[in-house]
Amino acid sequence: MKNTNSSPKGEGAGLLAEVEGTLQGHRDGHGFLIPDDGSADVFLSSQETHAVMHGDRLRVKVVRFDKRGRPEGKVLEILERKKRPLIGRLLLESGIWLVAPEDRRMGQDILIPKNGIANATAGQVVAVELTEPPSLYSKPVGRVVEVLGEIDDPGMEIEIAVRKYDVPHRFSPETLAQSAKLPEKMRAADLKGRVDLRDVPLVTIDGEDARDFDDAVYCEPFKQGRGKKAIEGWRLLVAIADVSHYVKPGEALDADAYERATSVYFPRRVIPMLPEKLSNGLCSLNPYEDRLSMVCDMLVSSDGTVSAYQFYPAVISSHARFTYTEVAAVLANTHGPEAAKRRELVPHLLHLHEVYRALLAERGRRGAIDFETTETQIVCDDNGRIEKIIPRTRNDAHRLIEEAMLAANTCSADFIQSNKHHALFRVHEGPTPEKRTTLQAYLRSLGIGMGISDDPTPREYQQIAQATKDRPDAQQIHTMLLRSMQQAIYTGINAGHFGLAYPAYTHFTSPIRRYPDLLVHRVIKALLASKKYTLDAAKMNVPQAPKRPGRAAPPNPADARNETERWEVVGAHCSANERRADEASRDVEAWLKCRYMRDRLGEEFAGTVSAVTSFGLFVQLDALYVEGLVHITELGGEYYRFDDVRQELRGERTGIRYATGARVQVQVSRVDLDGRRIDFRLVRDSEDARSSGRGAAGKPTGKPSGRSPAKKRAPKTAVEALDEVQQTDRDVKQSRKAVVAALHPVKAAQQAAKRAAGRAAKKTAPKPPTRKRR
């Protein structure tokens, strides 16, 4: 029977309450139970986690609360062991075979009997199946079920990541068989009921490395009426690959697509949501080939508002495959060599640019948030190792396509809402009360006259971003603005998109690589046919999505009773798989960057503090776009206090401060490939630090830069040195008194009165008799 006592803070389970959830291990041996009901996480000591492993489902009892009111628990029962192979390296130590798991959250090595190593050799990466789970007195035992290869094999980091994060990477035999039966080209029967747009010069605009093209665009001027009632603007067509024509509910193709929910992008490799015959062939809007599509046909007025729209199935033929670089070059010089190659399409590109500028102006009036961030691209060599990391600059071509896709996505949301049909919305909510309060305090601490209200709007965020963009700490401010907002999710209940300032928003434009877009296509098709799209009951046969920090627990698929709850289950599944794909991609990039930096141990670089925590500084190198940690123990021999409001570390003795955006010089001191961690050591000239109060400011040179020589100064005498130390002590004491007076005025007044009384007593006290000299 569960105890319902409340915790000290009124959150989570009470003392002696029993809680069920999933164990999230930690590389140091302890763990946290993530409760199914969304309550506060329960800490489990290393003694409690000895018989369990990361991913197991447990029942625990809350036995105490720590000083901060956080619950600590004791394991009562193991409800379910996580059944999946573990990835790690096979090692031979003192005649004993064991596997060190790649995921350090597992916490324990796995013993392998001599007859269970298959044909693997020491040092290879293997997949292991547990035959005996861990207990209080023994380690887990397993056997090798797959040999992945050597750790240095090209692409091994991807093979590890897809298994480490349970990314489905093999299509079922049924899916491959169904894919093989699909036609190589569009058939005549496919044209039934479609609008023929093959003569319209639609074009695709993508990156140089794109392989699947799921959107094509076209724009022409539009004018209707005369005189004051005349309407001027543009007709904007956004054609999206009609994946729903080939992927039907209940079929093997659909089952595999739903299980994946999204394509996963790695450097040099993609794990697609659909088989290559569809993603790169039949559904891809390749140039000069007839393709089936769903079209959002919009009328955009001169002020950038969409005055009318309609959806319809069509057949198109892309007239060109443009890259962002080519389009940007054409827009910059309509008489240049790039424009000369596509002379007949230049007017249409100019019309696209015109409608983009109108949509962008409307975006500004709407108050949508638009932060300029630097994205990077990893360039690999033939062996899959990083050759260089380059910034990915956004130009007008990127923004042009972005605005066109946003317009189509909002039209699809409006169409579905106006017809009162269930669907998956892309929801981005504003800051939580806790994050809002933190951001308000942070802005006040910097003396910024602008702030956010208790019910903030996107416009407030955008105004702060614009007002602070020229400040030296602009990056720090914009980072805090971004962190205050919640993550976007898929859900069946529309709550608007805060960042884009839309009342309703869906994803319609990428059905080749996102399952929610495919569902939106099916809903729109059903509405066009005056029908209703109902979710397949088989979609409820999925594991419960993991709880995200700061959010309520996702719905349990087994409890979905009506259509609204079913859409919620599907949304939680797609959101969880989107996060999984992001985590797997980041893991691979971190592994590649660690390999990249391992050859640069001892070298020094200029960098910028990208984040500040209680345990140190994260620094991004200017020349390499790689991030590492300067641990707080590397900052010098004094005590640093973390200011949560200002997001900075401040030295108590010297007053040196380190905040986001600070310029520093660091040396690569350690690279942990298994832990995906790069450690830096701070290289700081003491004179520069003392004068600036924020640490040394290294200059970005694009090359490893050496340590700058210390400035020469006249040697001090012993008396001067003593005077300086005494003055420093007096300054520190005075500043502490000022802090106490500001934070504790009553206490400060009492201390001042006590000191005054002491001085008065000394004046009135009789002097001791002086001894006369003889």
GROMACS .gro file of N, CA, C and O in nm, residues 493-595:
model
  412
  493ILE      N    1  -0.293   1.843  -2.867
  493ILE     CA    2  -0.366   1.957  -2.811
  493ILE      C    3  -0.289   2.084  -2.847
  493ILE      O    4  -0.175   2.104  -2.804
  494ASN      N    5  -0.350   2.169  -2.926
  494ASN     CA    6  -0.283   2.291  -2.971
  494ASN      C    7  -0.270   2.392  -2.858
  494ASN      O    8  -0.367   2.423  -2.790
  495ALA      N    9  -0.147   2.443  -2.840
  495ALA     CA   10  -0.123   2.549  -2.743
  495ALA      C   11  -0.040   2.661  -2.805
  495ALA      O   12   0.016   2.743  -2.733
  496GLY      N   13  -0.032   2.663  -2.938
  496GLY     CA   14   0.040   2.770  -3.006
  496GLY      C   15   0.190   2.750  -3.008
  496GLY      O   16   0.245   2.661  -2.943
  497HIS      N   17   0.257   2.834  -3.086
  497HIS     CA   18   0.403   2.829  -3.096
  497HIS      C   19   0.457   2.963  -3.046
  497HIS      O   20   0.445   3.065  -3.114
  498PHE      N   21   0.516   2.963  -2.928
  498PHE     CA   22   0.562   3.086  -2.864
  498PHE      C   23   0.672   3.154  -2.945
  498PHE      O   24   0.667   3.274  -2.971
  499GLY      N   25   0.775   3.078  -2.984
  499GLY     CA   26   0.889   3.137  -3.051
  499GLY      C   27   0.855   3.203  -3.183
  499GLY      O   28   0.908   3.308  -3.218
  500LEU      N   29   0.764   3.141  -3.260
  500LEU     CA   30   0.726   3.194  -3.390
  500LEU      C   31   0.604   3.286  -3.382
  500LEU      O   32   0.564   3.343  -3.484
  501ALA      N   33   0.546   3.298  -3.264
  501ALA     CA   34   0.430   3.384  -3.242
  501ALA      C   35   0.313   3.345  -3.331
  501ALA      O   36   0.246   3.430  -3.390
  502TYR      N   37   0.288   3.213  -3.339
  502TYR     CA   38   0.173   3.163  -3.416
  502TYR      C   39   0.070   3.105  -3.319
  502TYR      O   40   0.107   3.032  -3.225
  503PRO      N   41  -0.058   3.129  -3.341
  503PRO     CA   42  -0.160   3.068  -3.255
  503PRO      C   43  -0.172   2.918  -3.277
  503PRO      O   44  -0.217   2.845  -3.188
  504ALA      N   45  -0.136   2.872  -3.397
  504ALA     CA   46  -0.139   2.728  -3.427
  504ALA      C   47  -0.032   2.699  -3.531
  504ALA      O   48  -0.010   2.777  -3.624
  505TYR      N   49   0.034   2.584  -3.516
  505TYR     CA   50   0.145   2.551  -3.604
  505TYR      C   51   0.157   2.400  -3.616
  505TYR      O   52   0.144   2.327  -3.517
  506THR      N   53   0.178   2.352  -3.738
  506THR     CA   54   0.202   2.209  -3.759
  506THR      C   55   0.326   2.192  -3.846
  506THR      O   56   0.378   2.289  -3.901
  507HIS      N   57   0.370   2.068  -3.859
  507HIS     CA   58   0.477   2.035  -3.953
  507HIS      C   59   0.414   1.963  -4.073
  507HIS      O   60   0.358   1.854  -4.058
  508PHE      N   61   0.426   2.026  -4.189
  508PHE     CA   62   0.364   1.975  -4.312
  508PHE      C   63   0.469   1.950  -4.421
  508PHE      O   64   0.444   1.875  -4.515
  509THR      N   65   0.587   2.009  -4.408
  509THR     CA   66   0.677   2.024  -4.522
  509THR      C   67   0.786   1.918  -4.537
  509THR      O   68   0.863   1.924  -4.632
  510SER      N   69   0.795   1.819  -4.447
  510SER     CA   70   0.903   1.719  -4.457
  510SER      C   71   0.855   1.578  -4.427
  510SER      O   72   0.904   1.512  -4.335
  511PRO      N   73   0.760   1.526  -4.504
  511PRO     CA   74   0.709   1.391  -4.475
  511PRO      C   75   0.808   1.279  -4.508
  511PRO      O   76   0.788   1.166  -4.463
  512ILE      N   77   0.914   1.309  -4.584
  512ILE     CA   78   1.014   1.206  -4.614
  512ILE      C   79   1.094   1.172  -4.489
  512ILE      O   80   1.133   1.057  -4.467
  513ARG      N   81   1.115   1.271  -4.402
  513ARG     CA   82   1.202   1.249  -4.287
  513ARG      C   83   1.135   1.268  -4.152
  513ARG      O   84   1.200   1.248  -4.049
  514ARG      N   85   1.006   1.306  -4.147
  514ARG     CA   86   0.937   1.325  -4.018
  514ARG      C   87   0.799   1.261  -4.025
  514ARG      O   88   0.718   1.295  -4.113
  515TYR      N   89   0.770   1.171  -3.933
  515TYR     CA   90   0.640   1.104  -3.934
  515TYR      C   91   0.524   1.198  -3.902
  515TYR      O   92   0.416   1.183  -3.960
  516PRO      N   93   0.537   1.297  -3.812
  516PRO     CA   94   0.425   1.389  -3.788
  516PRO      C   95   0.379   1.459  -3.916
  516PRO      O   96   0.259   1.482  -3.934
  517ASP      N   97   0.471   1.493  -4.007
  517ASP     CA   98   0.434   1.555  -4.133
  517ASP      C   99   0.349   1.461  -4.218
  517ASP      O  100   0.252   1.502  -4.283
  518LEU      N  101   0.385   1.332  -4.216
  518LEU     CA  102   0.307   1.232  -4.291
  518LEU      C  103   0.166   1.223  -4.236
  518LEU      O  104   0.068   1.213  -4.313
  519LEU      N  105   0.150   1.228  -4.103
  519LEU     CA  106   0.017   1.224  -4.044
  519LEU      C  107  -0.065   1.347  -4.082
  519LEU      O  108  -0.185   1.338  -4.109
  520VAL      N  109   0.000   1.465  -4.084
  520VAL     CA  110  -0.070   1.587  -4.124
  520VAL      C  111  -0.117   1.577  -4.269
  520VAL      O  112  -0.229   1.620  -4.302
  521HIS      N  113  -0.037   1.520  -4.357
  521HIS     CA  114  -0.078   1.499  -4.496
  521HIS      C  115  -0.203   1.410  -4.503
  521HIS      O  116  -0.296   1.437  -4.582
  522ARG      N  117  -0.204   1.305  -4.423
  522ARG     CA  118  -0.319   1.214  -4.425
  522ARG      C  119  -0.446   1.284  -4.376
  522ARG      O  120  -0.555   1.263  -4.432
  523VAL      N  121  -0.432   1.367  -4.274
  523VAL     CA  122  -0.548   1.441  -4.223
  523VAL      C  123  -0.599   1.537  -4.330
  523VAL      O  124  -0.721   1.547  -4.354
  524ILE      N  125  -0.510   1.612  -4.395
  524ILE     CA  126  -0.552   1.707  -4.499
  524ILE      C  127  -0.619   1.635  -4.615
  524ILE      O  128  -0.722   1.682  -4.666
  525LYS      N  129  -0.565   1.522  -4.656
  525LYS     CA  130  -0.627   1.446  -4.765
  525LYS      C  131  -0.767   1.399  -4.726
  525LYS      O  132  -0.861   1.402  -4.808
  526ALA      N  133  -0.781   1.354  -4.601
  526ALA     CA  134  -0.913   1.309  -4.556
  526ALA      C  135  -1.012   1.425  -4.556
  526ALA      O  136  -1.128   1.409  -4.599
  527LEU      N  137  -0.969   1.543  -4.513
  527LEU     CA  138  -1.058   1.659  -4.512
  527LEU      C  139  -1.096   1.701  -4.653
  527LEU      O  140  -1.211   1.741  -4.677
  528LEU      N  141  -1.001   1.693  -4.747
  528LEU     CA  142  -1.033   1.728  -4.886
  528LEU      C  143  -1.136   1.633  -4.945
  528LEU      O  144  -1.214   1.672  -5.033
  529ALA      N  145  -1.135   1.509  -4.895
  529ALA     CA  146  -1.232   1.410  -4.943
  529ALA      C  147  -1.355   1.405  -4.854
  529ALA      O  148  -1.438   1.312  -4.868
  530SER      N  149  -1.371   1.503  -4.764
  530SER     CA  150  -1.485   1.509  -4.671
  530SER      C  151  -1.494   1.384  -4.585
  530SER      O  152  -1.604   1.332  -4.558
  531LYS      N  153  -1.378   1.335  -4.543
  531LYS     CA  154  -1.372   1.217  -4.457
  531LYS      C  155  -1.300   1.251  -4.328
  531LYS      O  156  -1.256   1.363  -4.308
  532LYS      N  157  -1.287   1.149  -4.242
  532LYS     CA  158  -1.215   1.167  -4.116
  532LYS      C  159  -1.103   1.065  -4.108
  532LYS      O  160  -1.123   0.947  -4.139
  533TYR      N  161  -0.984   1.113  -4.067
  533TYR     CA  162  -0.872   1.021  -4.052
  533TYR      C  163  -0.865   0.975  -3.907
  533TYR      O  164  -0.861   1.056  -3.814
  534THR      N  165  -0.865   0.843  -3.889
  534THR     CA  166  -0.860   0.784  -3.755
  534THR      C  167  -0.728   0.710  -3.738
  534THR      O  168  -0.687   0.636  -3.828
  535LEU      N  169  -0.663   0.729  -3.625
  535LEU     CA  170  -0.536   0.664  -3.600
  535LEU      C  171  -0.550   0.513  -3.592
  535LEU      O  172  -0.649   0.460  -3.538
  536ASP      N  173  -0.451   0.445  -3.645
  536ASP     CA  174  -0.446   0.300  -3.638
  536ASP      C  175  -0.421   0.258  -3.493
  536ASP      O  176  -0.332   0.310  -3.427
  537ALA      N  177  -0.499   0.163  -3.444
  537ALA     CA  178  -0.484   0.118  -3.305
  537ALA      C  179  -0.347   0.057  -3.280
  537ALA      O  180  -0.297   0.058  -3.167
  538ALA      N  181  -0.282   0.005  -3.385
  538ALA     CA  182  -0.149  -0.055  -3.368
  538ALA      C  183  -0.046   0.048  -3.324
  538ALA      O  184   0.058   0.013  -3.269
  539LYS      N  185  -0.074   0.176  -3.347
  539LYS     CA  186   0.020   0.281  -3.307
  539LYS      C  187   0.024   0.298  -3.155
  539LYS      O  188   0.112   0.368  -3.103
  540MET      N  189  -0.070   0.238  -3.085
  540MET     CA  190  -0.066   0.247  -2.939
  540MET      C  191   0.026   0.139  -2.881
  540MET      O  192   0.054   0.139  -2.762
  541ASN      N  193   0.073   0.047  -2.965
  541ASN     CA  194   0.158  -0.061  -2.917
  541ASN      C  195   0.305  -0.017  -2.917
  541ASN      O  196   0.390  -0.069  -2.989
  542VAL      N  197   0.333   0.086  -2.837
  542VAL     CA  198   0.469   0.139  -2.824
  542VAL      C  199   0.502   0.156  -2.677
  542VAL      O  200   0.411   0.169  -2.594
  543PRO      N  201   0.629   0.155  -2.640
  543PRO     CA  202   0.665   0.178  -2.499
  543PRO      C  203   0.626   0.320  -2.458
  543PRO      O  204   0.615   0.410  -2.542
  544GLN      N  205   0.605   0.338  -2.329
  544GLN     CA  206   0.574   0.471  -2.280
  544GLN      C  207   0.695   0.562  -2.299
  544GLN      O  208   0.808   0.525  -2.268
  545ALA      N  209   0.672   0.679  -2.353
  545ALA     CA  210   0.782   0.774  -2.377
  545ALA      C  211   0.843   0.816  -2.244
  545ALA      O  212   0.774   0.825  -2.143
  546PRO      N  213   0.975   0.841  -2.240
  546PRO     CA  214   1.039   0.882  -2.114
  546PRO      C  215   0.994   1.020  -2.070
  546PRO      O  216   0.960   1.105  -2.152
  547LYS      N  217   0.997   1.041  -1.940
  547LYS     CA  218   0.962   1.172  -1.884
  547LYS      C  219   1.073   1.271  -1.914
  547LYS      O  220   1.191   1.239  -1.903
  548ARG      N  221   1.037   1.391  -1.954
  548ARG     CA  222   1.135   1.497  -1.976
  548ARG      C  223   1.142   1.586  -1.853
  548ARG      O  224   1.040   1.610  -1.787
  549PRO      N  225   1.262   1.635  -1.818
  549PRO     CA  226   1.274   1.722  -1.700
  549PRO      C  227   1.186   1.845  -1.712
  549PRO      O  228   1.177   1.908  -1.816
  550GLY      N  229   1.116   1.876  -1.603
  550GLY     CA  230   1.031   1.995  -1.601
  550GLY      C  231   0.895   1.975  -1.665
  550GLY      O  232   0.816   2.068  -1.673
  551ARG      N  233   0.866   1.855  -1.713
  551ARG     CA  234   0.736   1.829  -1.777
  551ARG      C  235   0.662   1.717  -1.704
  551ARG      O  236   0.723   1.634  -1.635
  552ALA      N  237   0.533   1.716  -1.723
  552ALA     CA  238   0.453   1.608  -1.666
  552ALA      C  239   0.483   1.478  -1.740
  552ALA      O  240   0.536   1.478  -1.852
  553ALA      N  241   0.451   1.368  -1.678
  553ALA     CA  242   0.477   1.238  -1.741
  553ALA      C  243   0.394   1.224  -1.867
  553ALA      O  244   0.277   1.265  -1.872
  554PRO      N  245   0.451   1.168  -1.974
  554PRO     CA  246   0.375   1.148  -2.098
  554PRO      C  247   0.266   1.044  -2.078
  554PRO      O  248   0.271   0.964  -1.984
  555PRO      N  249   0.166   1.042  -2.165
  555PRO     CA  250   0.055   0.947  -2.148
  555PRO      C  251   0.101   0.803  -2.168
  555PRO      O  252   0.192   0.776  -2.246
  556ASN      N  253   0.036   0.715  -2.096
  556ASN     CA  254   0.063   0.572  -2.109
  556ASN      C  255  -0.019   0.517  -2.225
  556ASN      O  256  -0.141   0.531  -2.227
  557PRO      N  257   0.047   0.456  -2.326
  557PRO     CA  258  -0.028   0.405  -2.442
  557PRO      C  259  -0.140   0.310  -2.404
  557PRO      O  260  -0.245   0.307  -2.468
  558ALA      N  261  -0.117   0.233  -2.298
  558ALA     CA  262  -0.218   0.135  -2.258
  558ALA      C  263  -0.346   0.201  -2.206
  558ALA      O  264  -0.452   0.138  -2.203
  559ASP      N  265  -0.337   0.327  -2.165
  559ASP     CA  266  -0.453   0.395  -2.109
  559ASP      C  267  -0.528   0.481  -2.209
  559ASP      O  268  -0.623   0.550  -2.173
  560ALA      N  269  -0.484   0.482  -2.336
  560ALA     CA  270  -0.548   0.567  -2.437
  560ALA      C  271  -0.686   0.511  -2.470
  560ALA      O  272  -0.699   0.403  -2.527
  561ARG      N  273  -0.789   0.586  -2.432
  561ARG     CA  274  -0.926   0.538  -2.449
  561ARG      C  275  -0.999   0.606  -2.565
  561ARG      O  276  -1.086   0.546  -2.627
  562ASN      N  277  -0.966   0.731  -2.593
  562ASN     CA  278  -1.038   0.802  -2.699
  562ASN      C  279  -0.939   0.860  -2.799
  562ASN      O  280  -0.816   0.847  -2.785
  563GLU      N  281  -0.991   0.927  -2.901
  563GLU     CA  282  -0.907   0.977  -3.010
  563GLU      C  283  -0.807   1.083  -2.961
  563GLU      O  284  -0.692   1.086  -3.003
  564THR      N  285  -0.852   1.172  -2.871
  564THR     CA  286  -0.762   1.275  -2.820
  564THR      C  287  -0.642   1.214  -2.748
  564THR      O  288  -0.527   1.254  -2.769
  565GLU      N  289  -0.668   1.112  -2.665
  565GLU     CA  290  -0.559   1.047  -2.592
  565GLU      C  291  -0.468   0.971  -2.687
  565GLU      O  292  -0.347   0.964  -2.665
  566ARG      N  293  -0.523   0.915  -2.795
  566ARG     CA  294  -0.439   0.843  -2.891
  566ARG      C  295  -0.343   0.939  -2.963
  566ARG      O  296  -0.226   0.906  -2.985
  567TRP      N  297  -0.393   1.055  -3.000
  567TRP     CA  298  -0.305   1.154  -3.063
  567TRP      C  299  -0.199   1.201  -2.966
  567TRP      O  300  -0.084   1.230  -3.005
  568GLU      N  301  -0.232   1.208  -2.838
  568GLU     CA  302  -0.133   1.246  -2.737
  568GLU      C  303  -0.022   1.140  -2.726
  568GLU      O  304   0.096   1.174  -2.713
  569VAL      N  305  -0.061   1.013  -2.733
  569VAL     CA  306   0.038   0.905  -2.729
  569VAL      C  307   0.131   0.913  -2.849
  569VAL      O  308   0.254   0.903  -2.836
  570VAL      N  309   0.074   0.935  -2.967
  570VAL     CA  310   0.155   0.944  -3.089
  570VAL      C  311   0.248   1.065  -3.081
  570VAL      O  312   0.366   1.058  -3.120
  571GLY      N  313   0.197   1.177  -3.030
  571GLY     CA  314   0.281   1.295  -3.016
  571GLY      C  315   0.398   1.273  -2.921
  571GLY      O  316   0.511   1.314  -2.949
  572ALA      N  317   0.371   1.207  -2.808
  572ALA     CA  318   0.478   1.178  -2.711
  572ALA      C  319   0.582   1.085  -2.772
  572ALA      O  320   0.703   1.101  -2.750
  573HIS      N  321   0.536   0.987  -2.850
  573HIS     CA  322   0.628   0.893  -2.916
  573HIS      C  323   0.717   0.966  -3.016
  573HIS      O  324   0.840   0.945  -3.017
  574CYS      N  325   0.659   1.052  -3.098
  574CYS     CA  326   0.737   1.125  -3.199
  574CYS      C  327   0.833   1.224  -3.132
  574CYS      O  328   0.947   1.239  -3.178
  575SER      N  329   0.789   1.290  -3.026
  575SER     CA  330   0.876   1.383  -2.955
  575SER      C  331   0.994   1.311  -2.892
  575SER      O  332   1.109   1.357  -2.900
  576ALA      N  333   0.968   1.195  -2.831
  576ALA     CA  334   1.075   1.118  -2.767
  576ALA      C  335   1.176   1.070  -2.870
  576ALA      O  336   1.298   1.074  -2.845
  577ASN      N  337   1.129   1.026  -2.985
  577ASN     CA  338   1.221   0.978  -3.088
  577ASN      C  339   1.299   1.092  -3.152
  577ASN      O  340   1.412   1.073  -3.198
  578GLU      N  341   1.239   1.210  -3.156
  578GLU     CA  342   1.312   1.327  -3.204
  578GLU      C  343   1.427   1.359  -3.109
  578GLU      O  344   1.540   1.387  -3.153
  579ARG      N  345   1.403   1.353  -2.978
  579ARG     CA  346   1.509   1.376  -2.879
  579ARG      C  347   1.616   1.267  -2.891
  579ARG      O  348   1.735   1.295  -2.881
  580ARG      N  349   1.572   1.145  -2.911
  580ARG     CA  350   1.667   1.034  -2.924
  580ARG      C  351   1.759   1.054  -3.044
  580ARG      O  352   1.881   1.032  -3.035
  581ALA      N  353   1.703   1.099  -3.155
  581ALA     CA  354   1.784   1.125  -3.274
  581ALA      C  355   1.885   1.235  -3.248
  581ALA      O  356   2.001   1.227  -3.290
  582ASP      N  357   1.841   1.341  -3.178
  582ASP     CA  358   1.933   1.451  -3.147
  582ASP      C  359   2.047   1.404  -3.056
  582ASP      O  360   2.163   1.441  -3.076
  583GLU      N  361   2.013   1.322  -2.957
  583GLU     CA  362   2.115   1.274  -2.864
  583GLU      C  363   2.216   1.183  -2.935
  583GLU      O  364   2.337   1.192  -2.909
  584ALA      N  365   2.168   1.098  -3.024
  584ALA     CA  366   2.258   1.010  -3.099
  584ALA      C  367   2.350   1.092  -3.189
  584ALA      O  368   2.471   1.064  -3.198
  585SER      N  369   2.296   1.194  -3.255
  585SER     CA  370   2.378   1.279  -3.342
  585SER      C  371   2.483   1.353  -3.261
  585SER      O  372   2.600   1.362  -3.302
  586ARG      N  373   2.444   1.408  -3.145
  586ARG     CA  374   2.540   1.479  -3.061
  586ARG      C  375   2.649   1.385  -3.009
  586ARG      O  376   2.765   1.425  -2.996
  587ASP      N  377   2.612   1.262  -2.979
  587ASP     CA  378   2.709   1.166  -2.928
  587ASP      C  379   2.816   1.138  -3.034
  587ASP      O  380   2.936   1.133  -3.003
  588VAL      N  381   2.774   1.120  -3.159
  588VAL     CA  382   2.869   1.094  -3.267
  588VAL      C  383   2.959   1.216  -3.289
  588VAL      O  384   3.081   1.204  -3.306
  589GLU      N  385   2.900   1.334  -3.289
  589GLU     CA  386   2.980   1.455  -3.308
  589GLU      C  387   3.080   1.473  -3.194
  589GLU      O  388   3.195   1.513  -3.217
  590ALA      N  389   3.037   1.443  -3.072
  590ALA     CA  390   3.128   1.455  -2.957
  590ALA      C  391   3.244   1.356  -2.969
  590ALA      O  392   3.359   1.389  -2.939
  591TRP      N  393   3.215   1.234  -3.015
  591TRP     CA  394   3.320   1.133  -3.034
  591TRP      C  395   3.420   1.180  -3.140
  591TRP      O  396   3.543   1.171  -3.120
  592LEU      N  397   3.370   1.230  -3.251
  592LEU     CA  398   3.458   1.277  -3.357
  592LEU      C  399   3.543   1.395  -3.311
  592LEU      O  400   3.662   1.405  -3.345
  593LYS      N  401   3.484   1.485  -3.233
  593LYS     CA  402   3.559   1.601  -3.184
  593LYS      C  403   3.667   1.558  -3.084
  593LYS      O  404   3.775   1.618  -3.080
  594CYS      N  405   3.637   1.458  -3.003
  594CYS     CA  406   3.739   1.408  -2.911
  594CYS      C  407   3.856   1.347  -2.987
  594CYS      O  408   3.973   1.371  -2.952
  595ARG      N  409   3.827   1.271  -3.091
  595ARG     CA  410   3.935   1.216  -3.175
  595ARG      C  411   4.014   1.328  -3.240
  595ARG      O  412   4.137   1.323  -3.253
   0.00000   0.00000   0.00000
